[in-house]
Amino acid sequence: MGDIIVLAISCIFVNNILLAQFLGNCPFLGTSKKMETAVGMAMAVVFVMVMAGLITWLVDNYILTRLGLEYLQTIAFILVIASLVQFVEMFLKKSIPALYAGLGIFLPLITTNCAVMGTCLINIKEEYSFVQTLVSSFSYAVGFGFALILFAGVRERIVLGRVPKPLQDTSIGLVTAGLIALAFMGFKGMV
Amino acid sequence: MAKTVVQEFTKGLWAEVAPFRLVLGLCPVLAVTKTLENGVGMGLATTFVLVGSNILVSMLRNVIPSKVRIACFIVIIATFVTVVELLMQAFTYPLFLKLGIFIPLIVVNCIVLGRAEAFASKNGVAKSCADGLGMGLGFTLSLGLLGAVREIIGTGTLSLPFLYNIPIMGDGYRPFTFMVEAPGAFVALGLMLCLMNLIPKKA
């Protein structure tokens, strides 16, 4: 049990997927201008990342490794993620329209979110067990959402300030992200 | 607005250079640019995938039904990424280890899918090839530049690809390790974007 908690904390804070591993930066900068979109994206990512993590683990361990087809990992994973996203989208549209409307365009965008694919690859690379995969996928996703929402909060404030013209928009966004990453470095050595 | 093949090539190098102008494909830009060597290696791998997928998508553009085109593009891209992965594992193993999961992650690099969708699916093979090559080299140059800046400031030396480290700053220089750590990547890229914005964009 202790191991699981340590793993969760390390995935959320110490190895934060956005700020320490640099995965999923496109949606990080793209959807963080408003709090609403940031929350929508964070929720969609938690949802898809956990499912994708578990399914790719099963695919890798029970199909690819058994058949000696590890070199097809990249193709297999991206297909699993793409079809999963499509499936989740159709399912939500039919059965939970409110949630579907809430997530909106963020669902299809997740296919090209490298945080999802990255988490799946890390799970396999670290040779996690099924339970560890579940915990790490969920924790990485929570870490992603946490950083995204934090950043969106800061960014909403920046809009109000007077930023020099060449630094505006993405440029100041990146510098701010750097400062947040600096704060997250404080978690190093915790686990 | 018909552009020649040469123009399609050169636009990727300056006017539409992907990481800085379009702010696409940032993850590898931030993650692998600790050194010049890593940056250039990653850039060349991406260039190969871009050119290959652009050519194939362009050749098949009249065959692929538009409803399932994104899925088809992804399969094509993933195929080329697997080729690169195997080639790098065979010939440049140390670099392969350094880049780690970022090689398979070329699949989800928005630049590659973006060019397939926005350009190669609408243009001929020669133009698509030029576009892929230009975009890829532009990407490589940006990665190399960022890698070099971070490496010089962060460690005081510069590693030429496949050669040895050259001391740039001299012995008295105390390395500013912030630049090779995670936060340095964000700050360095942010400041470089700012510099790019200062230079007027040519038509």
Coordinates of C-alpha atoms in Angstrom, one line a residue:
Chain A
M1 CA 0.0 0.0 0.0
G2 CA 2.8 2.4 0.9
D3 CA 4.4 1.8 -2.5
I4 CA 1.2 2.8 -4.2
I5 CA 1.0 6.1 -2.3
V6 CA 4.6 6.9 -3.0
L7 CA 4.0 6.1 -6.7
A8 CA 0.9 8.4 -6.8
I9 CA 2.7 11.3 -5.2
S10 CA 5.7 10.9 -7.4
C11 CA 3.5 10.9 -10.5
I12 CA 1.5 13.9 -9.5
F13 CA 4.2 16.2 -8.1
V14 CA 7.8 15.1 -8.5
N15 CA 7.5 13.7 -12.1
N16 CA 4.7 16.0 -13.1
I17 CA 3.9 15.1 -16.7
L18 CA 3.7 18.7 -17.9
L19 CA 6.4 20.5 -16.0
A20 CA 9.0 17.8 -15.4
Q21 CA 8.5 15.5 -18.4
F22 CA 7.4 18.0 -21.0
L23 CA 4.5 15.9 -22.3
G24 CA 1.2 17.4 -23.4
N25 CA 2.5 21.0 -23.8
C26 CA 0.3 21.9 -26.9
P27 CA -3.0 21.6 -25.0
F28 CA -1.2 23.1 -21.9
L29 CA -0.6 26.3 -23.8
G30 CA -3.6 26.1 -26.1
T31 CA -6.4 25.5 -23.5
S32 CA -5.1 27.5 -20.6
K33 CA -6.3 30.9 -21.6
K34 CA -9.6 30.5 -19.8
M35 CA -10.4 28.6 -16.6
E36 CA -13.4 26.9 -18.1
T37 CA -11.6 25.4 -21.0
A38 CA -8.7 24.3 -18.7
V39 CA -11.2 22.5 -16.4
G40 CA -12.8 20.8 -19.4
M41 CA -9.5 19.6 -20.8
A42 CA -8.3 18.4 -17.4
M43 CA -11.5 16.3 -17.0
A44 CA -11.3 14.8 -20.5
V45 CA -7.7 13.9 -19.9
V46 CA -8.3 12.2 -16.6
F47 CA -11.0 10.1 -18.2
V48 CA -9.2 9.1 -21.4
M49 CA -5.7 8.7 -19.8
V50 CA -6.9 6.1 -17.3
M51 CA -8.7 4.1 -19.9
A52 CA -5.9 4.3 -22.4
G53 CA -3.3 3.4 -19.8
L54 CA -5.2 0.2 -18.8
I55 CA -6.1 -0.9 -22.4
T56 CA -2.6 -0.3 -23.8
W57 CA -1.2 -2.3 -20.9
L58 CA -3.5 -5.2 -21.7
V59 CA -2.7 -5.0 -25.4
D60 CA 1.0 -4.9 -24.7
N61 CA 1.1 -7.7 -22.2
Y62 CA -1.4 -10.1 -23.7
I63 CA -1.1 -9.5 -27.4
L64 CA 2.1 -7.8 -28.5
T65 CA 4.5 -9.6 -26.1
R66 CA 2.9 -13.0 -26.5
L67 CA 3.3 -12.8 -30.2
G68 CA 6.7 -11.2 -30.2
L69 CA 5.5 -8.1 -31.9
E70 CA 6.9 -5.4 -29.6
Y71 CA 8.1 -3.4 -32.5
L72 CA 4.5 -2.7 -33.5
Q73 CA 4.0 -0.9 -30.1
T74 CA 3.9 2.6 -31.6
I75 CA 1.3 1.8 -34.2
A76 CA -0.8 -0.4 -31.9
F77 CA -0.9 2.2 -29.1
I78 CA -1.8 5.1 -31.3
L79 CA -4.6 3.1 -32.9
V80 CA -5.9 2.0 -29.5
I81 CA -5.9 5.6 -28.3
A82 CA -7.5 7.0 -31.5
S83 CA -10.3 4.4 -31.5
L84 CA -10.8 4.7 -27.7
V85 CA -11.3 8.5 -28.0
Q86 CA -13.7 8.0 -30.9
F87 CA -15.6 5.3 -28.9
V88 CA -15.7 7.4 -25.7
E89 CA -17.0 10.3 -27.7
M90 CA -19.9 8.3 -29.2
F91 CA -20.7 6.7 -25.9
L92 CA -20.9 10.1 -24.1
K93 CA -22.9 11.6 -26.8
K94 CA -25.5 8.9 -26.5
S95 CA -25.7 8.3 -22.8
I96 CA -24.3 11.3 -20.9
P97 CA -25.0 14.3 -23.2
A98 CA -24.4 16.8 -20.4
L99 CA -20.8 15.6 -19.9
Y100 CA -20.3 15.4 -23.7
A101 CA -21.4 19.0 -24.1
G102 CA -19.1 20.0 -21.2
L103 CA -16.0 18.3 -22.7
G104 CA -16.9 19.6 -26.2
I105 CA -14.0 19.8 -28.7
F106 CA -11.4 18.6 -26.1
L107 CA -12.2 14.9 -26.6
P108 CA -11.1 14.6 -30.2
L109 CA -8.0 16.8 -29.4
I110 CA -6.8 14.2 -26.9
T111 CA -5.8 11.8 -29.7
T112 CA -2.8 14.1 -30.4
N113 CA -2.1 14.8 -26.8
C114 CA 1.3 13.3 -26.3
A115 CA 0.7 13.1 -22.5
V116 CA -1.7 10.2 -23.1
M117 CA 0.6 8.3 -25.4
G118 CA 3.5 9.2 -23.2
T119 CA 1.9 7.8 -20.1
C120 CA 1.1 4.6 -21.9
L121 CA 4.7 4.3 -23.0
I122 CA 6.1 5.1 -19.6
N123 CA 3.9 2.4 -18.0
I124 CA 5.3 -0.2 -20.3
K125 CA 8.9 1.1 -20.0
E126 CA 8.9 1.0 -16.2
E127 CA 7.3 -2.5 -16.3
Y128 CA 4.5 -1.6 -14.0
S129 CA 2.0 -4.2 -12.9
F130 CA -1.7 -3.7 -13.7
V131 CA -2.5 -2.0 -10.4
Q132 CA 0.6 0.2 -10.7
T133 CA -0.5 1.1 -14.2
L134 CA -3.9 2.1 -12.9
V135 CA -2.4 4.3 -10.2
S136 CA 0.3 5.9 -12.3
S137 CA -2.1 6.7 -15.2
F138 CA -4.6 8.3 -12.8
S139 CA -1.9 10.2 -10.9
Y140 CA -0.3 11.5 -14.1
A141 CA -3.7 12.6 -15.3
V142 CA -4.4 14.4 -12.0
G143 CA -1.0 16.0 -12.1
F144 CA -1.7 17.2 -15.7
G145 CA -5.1 18.7 -14.6
F146 CA -3.5 20.2 -11.5
A147 CA -0.8 22.0 -13.4
L148 CA -3.1 23.0 -16.2
I149 CA -5.7 24.6 -13.8
L150 CA -3.0 26.3 -11.8
F151 CA -1.5 27.8 -15.0
A152 CA -4.9 28.9 -16.3
G153 CA -5.4 30.8 -13.0
V154 CA -2.1 32.6 -13.4
R155 CA -2.7 33.3 -17.1
E156 CA -6.1 34.9 -16.4
R157 CA -4.3 37.4 -14.2
I158 CA -1.5 38.1 -16.7
V159 CA -4.1 39.3 -19.3
L160 CA -4.9 42.1 -16.9
G161 CA -1.2 43.2 -16.6
R162 CA 0.7 45.3 -19.1
V163 CA 3.0 43.0 -20.9
P164 CA 5.5 44.4 -23.4
K165 CA 4.4 43.7 -27.0
P166 CA 7.0 41.2 -28.2
L167 CA 6.5 39.2 -25.0
Q168 CA 2.7 38.9 -25.3
D169 CA 0.6 35.8 -25.4
T170 CA 2.6 32.6 -25.8
S171 CA 6.0 34.1 -25.0
I172 CA 5.0 35.3 -21.5
G173 CA 3.0 32.1 -21.1
L174 CA 6.1 30.0 -21.6
V175 CA 8.1 32.1 -19.2
T176 CA 5.3 31.8 -16.6
A177 CA 5.2 28.1 -17.2
G178 CA 9.0 28.0 -16.5
L179 CA 8.4 29.7 -13.1
I180 CA 5.7 27.2 -12.2
A181 CA 8.1 24.4 -13.2
L182 CA 10.7 26.0 -10.9
A183 CA 8.2 25.8 -8.1
F184 CA 7.4 22.2 -8.9
M185 CA 11.2 21.4 -8.7
G186 CA 10.8 22.0 -5.0
F187 CA 9.1 18.7 -4.8
K188 CA 12.2 16.9 -5.9
G189 CA 13.7 14.7 -3.3
M190 CA 10.4 14.4 -1.6
V191 CA 10.0 10.8 -2.7
Chain B
M1 CA -1.6 31.8 -54.9
A2 CA 0.4 29.2 -56.6
K3 CA 3.8 28.8 -55.0
T4 CA 6.7 27.1 -56.6
V5 CA 8.4 24.1 -55.2
V6 CA 11.3 26.2 -54.0
Q7 CA 9.0 28.6 -52.2
E8 CA 7.2 25.7 -50.5
F9 CA 10.7 24.6 -49.2
T10 CA 11.9 27.9 -48.0
K11 CA 8.7 29.0 -46.2
G12 CA 9.3 26.2 -43.6
L13 CA 12.8 27.6 -42.8
W14 CA 11.7 31.1 -41.8
A15 CA 8.3 32.5 -42.5
E16 CA 6.4 29.5 -41.1
V17 CA 9.0 27.8 -39.0
A18 CA 6.9 25.5 -36.9
P19 CA 7.9 25.8 -33.2
F20 CA 8.3 29.5 -33.2
R21 CA 5.7 30.9 -35.6
L22 CA 2.9 28.3 -35.2
V23 CA 3.8 27.2 -31.7
L24 CA 3.2 23.6 -32.7
G25 CA 5.0 20.5 -31.6
L26 CA 6.4 22.0 -28.4
C27 CA 6.9 18.9 -26.4
P28 CA 10.0 17.6 -28.1
V29 CA 11.2 21.2 -28.5
L30 CA 11.2 21.6 -24.7
A31 CA 12.2 18.1 -23.7
V32 CA 15.1 17.0 -25.9
T33 CA 17.0 20.3 -26.3
K34 CA 19.3 19.9 -23.4
T35 CA 22.2 19.7 -25.8
L36 CA 22.8 20.6 -29.5
E37 CA 23.3 16.9 -30.4
N38 CA 20.0 15.7 -28.9
G39 CA 18.1 18.6 -30.6
V40 CA 19.6 18.0 -34.0
G41 CA 19.1 14.2 -33.7
M42 CA 15.4 14.7 -32.8
G43 CA 15.0 17.2 -35.6
L44 CA 16.4 14.9 -38.2
A45 CA 14.2 12.0 -37.1
T46 CA 11.2 14.2 -37.3
T47 CA 12.3 15.5 -40.8
F48 CA 12.5 11.9 -42.0
V49 CA 9.0 11.2 -40.8
L50 CA 7.6 14.4 -42.2
V51 CA 9.0 13.9 -45.7
G52 CA 8.0 10.2 -45.8
S53 CA 4.5 10.8 -44.5
N54 CA 4.0 13.8 -46.7
I55 CA 5.0 11.9 -49.8
L56 CA 2.8 8.9 -49.1
V57 CA -0.2 11.0 -48.0
S58 CA 0.1 13.0 -51.2
M59 CA 0.4 9.9 -53.3
L60 CA -2.7 8.4 -51.7
R61 CA -4.7 11.6 -51.4
N62 CA -7.2 10.6 -54.1
V63 CA -7.6 7.1 -52.7
I64 CA -8.3 7.8 -49.1
P65 CA -11.9 8.5 -48.3
S66 CA -12.2 11.9 -46.6
K67 CA -14.2 10.5 -43.7
V68 CA -11.5 8.2 -42.4
R69 CA -8.6 10.3 -43.5
I70 CA -7.2 11.3 -40.1
A71 CA -7.1 7.6 -39.1
C72 CA -5.3 6.8 -42.3
F73 CA -2.8 9.6 -41.8
I74 CA -2.0 8.4 -38.3
V75 CA -1.3 4.9 -39.5
I76 CA 1.0 6.2 -42.3
I77 CA 2.8 8.4 -39.8
A78 CA 3.1 5.6 -37.2
T79 CA 4.6 3.4 -39.8
F80 CA 7.4 5.9 -40.6
V81 CA 8.0 6.5 -36.9
T82 CA 8.5 2.8 -36.4
V83 CA 11.0 2.8 -39.3
V84 CA 12.9 5.6 -37.7
E85 CA 12.8 3.9 -34.3
L86 CA 14.3 0.7 -35.7
L87 CA 16.9 2.6 -37.8
M88 CA 18.1 4.6 -34.8
Q89 CA 18.2 1.6 -32.6
A90 CA 20.5 0.0 -35.2
F91 CA 22.8 2.8 -36.1
T92 CA 22.7 5.5 -33.4
Y93 CA 22.1 3.6 -30.3
P94 CA 23.4 6.1 -27.7
L95 CA 21.2 8.8 -29.2
F96 CA 18.3 6.4 -29.3
L97 CA 18.7 5.9 -25.5
K98 CA 19.0 9.6 -24.8
L99 CA 15.8 10.5 -26.8
G100 CA 13.9 7.6 -25.1
I101 CA 10.1 7.8 -25.4
F102 CA 10.3 10.9 -27.5
I103 CA 11.0 8.9 -30.7
P104 CA 7.7 7.0 -30.6
L105 CA 6.0 10.2 -29.6
I106 CA 6.8 11.7 -33.0
V107 CA 3.5 10.1 -33.9
V108 CA 1.6 12.6 -31.8
N109 CA 3.7 15.6 -32.9
C110 CA 1.1 18.0 -34.2
I111 CA 3.4 19.3 -36.9
V112 CA 3.5 16.0 -38.7
L113 CA -0.3 15.4 -38.7
G114 CA -0.8 19.1 -39.3
R115 CA 1.2 19.1 -42.5
A116 CA -0.4 15.9 -43.7
E117 CA -3.9 17.4 -43.2
A118 CA -3.2 21.0 -44.2
F119 CA -0.8 20.5 -47.0
A120 CA 0.0 17.0 -48.3
S121 CA -3.7 15.9 -48.7
K122 CA -4.2 18.8 -51.1
N123 CA -1.0 19.1 -53.1
G124 CA 1.1 17.1 -55.5
V125 CA 4.0 14.8 -54.5
A126 CA 6.9 17.2 -55.4
K127 CA 5.4 20.1 -53.5
S128 CA 4.6 17.9 -50.5
C129 CA 8.1 16.6 -50.4
A130 CA 9.5 20.1 -50.5
D131 CA 7.1 21.2 -47.8
G132 CA 8.0 18.3 -45.6
L133 CA 11.7 18.9 -46.1
G134 CA 11.4 22.6 -45.4
M135 CA 9.3 22.2 -42.3
G136 CA 11.5 19.4 -41.1
L137 CA 14.7 21.4 -41.5
G138 CA 13.2 24.5 -40.0
F139 CA 12.2 22.3 -37.0
T140 CA 15.7 20.9 -36.9
L141 CA 17.3 24.4 -36.9
S142 CA 15.0 25.6 -34.1
L143 CA 15.8 22.6 -32.0
G144 CA 19.5 22.9 -32.7
L145 CA 19.5 26.6 -31.9
L146 CA 17.6 26.1 -28.6
G147 CA 19.8 23.2 -27.8
A148 CA 23.0 25.1 -28.4
V149 CA 21.8 28.1 -26.4
R150 CA 20.8 26.0 -23.4
E151 CA 23.9 23.9 -23.6
I152 CA 26.3 26.8 -23.8
I153 CA 24.7 28.7 -20.9
G154 CA 23.9 25.6 -18.9
T155 CA 27.2 23.8 -19.1
G156 CA 29.7 26.1 -20.7
T157 CA 30.5 23.6 -23.4
L158 CA 29.0 22.7 -26.8
S159 CA 28.8 19.1 -28.1
L160 CA 29.1 18.8 -31.8
P161 CA 26.9 16.1 -33.2
F162 CA 28.8 12.8 -33.2
L163 CA 32.0 14.5 -32.3
Y164 CA 33.4 15.8 -29.0
N165 CA 32.6 18.6 -26.5
I166 CA 34.1 22.1 -27.1
P167 CA 34.6 24.4 -24.2
I168 CA 33.0 27.7 -25.1
M169 CA 33.0 29.8 -22.0
G170 CA 36.5 29.0 -20.6
D171 CA 37.5 27.6 -17.3
G172 CA 36.3 30.4 -15.1
Y173 CA 32.7 30.0 -16.1
R174 CA 30.4 28.7 -13.5
P175 CA 27.6 26.7 -15.3
F176 CA 24.1 28.1 -15.0
T177 CA 22.5 24.8 -14.5
F178 CA 19.0 26.3 -14.4
M179 CA 19.1 26.3 -18.2
V180 CA 19.5 22.6 -18.6
E181 CA 16.8 21.8 -16.0
A182 CA 13.1 21.7 -16.8
P183 CA 12.2 25.3 -16.0
G184 CA 15.0 26.6 -18.1
A185 CA 13.5 25.0 -21.2
F186 CA 10.3 27.0 -20.8
V187 CA 12.0 30.3 -20.0
A188 CA 14.5 29.9 -22.9
L189 CA 11.8 29.1 -25.4
G190 CA 9.7 32.0 -24.1
L191 CA 12.5 34.5 -24.5
M192 CA 13.4 33.1 -28.0
L193 CA 9.8 33.6 -29.1
C194 CA 10.0 37.1 -27.8
L195 CA 13.2 37.7 -29.9
M196 CA 11.5 36.3 -32.9
N197 CA 8.6 38.7 -32.4
L198 CA 11.0 41.6 -32.4
I199 CA 12.1 40.7 -35.9
P200 CA 9.4 41.8 -38.4
K201 CA 7.8 38.9 -40.3
K202 CA 8.5 39.1 -44.0
A203 CA 5.7 38.4 -46.4

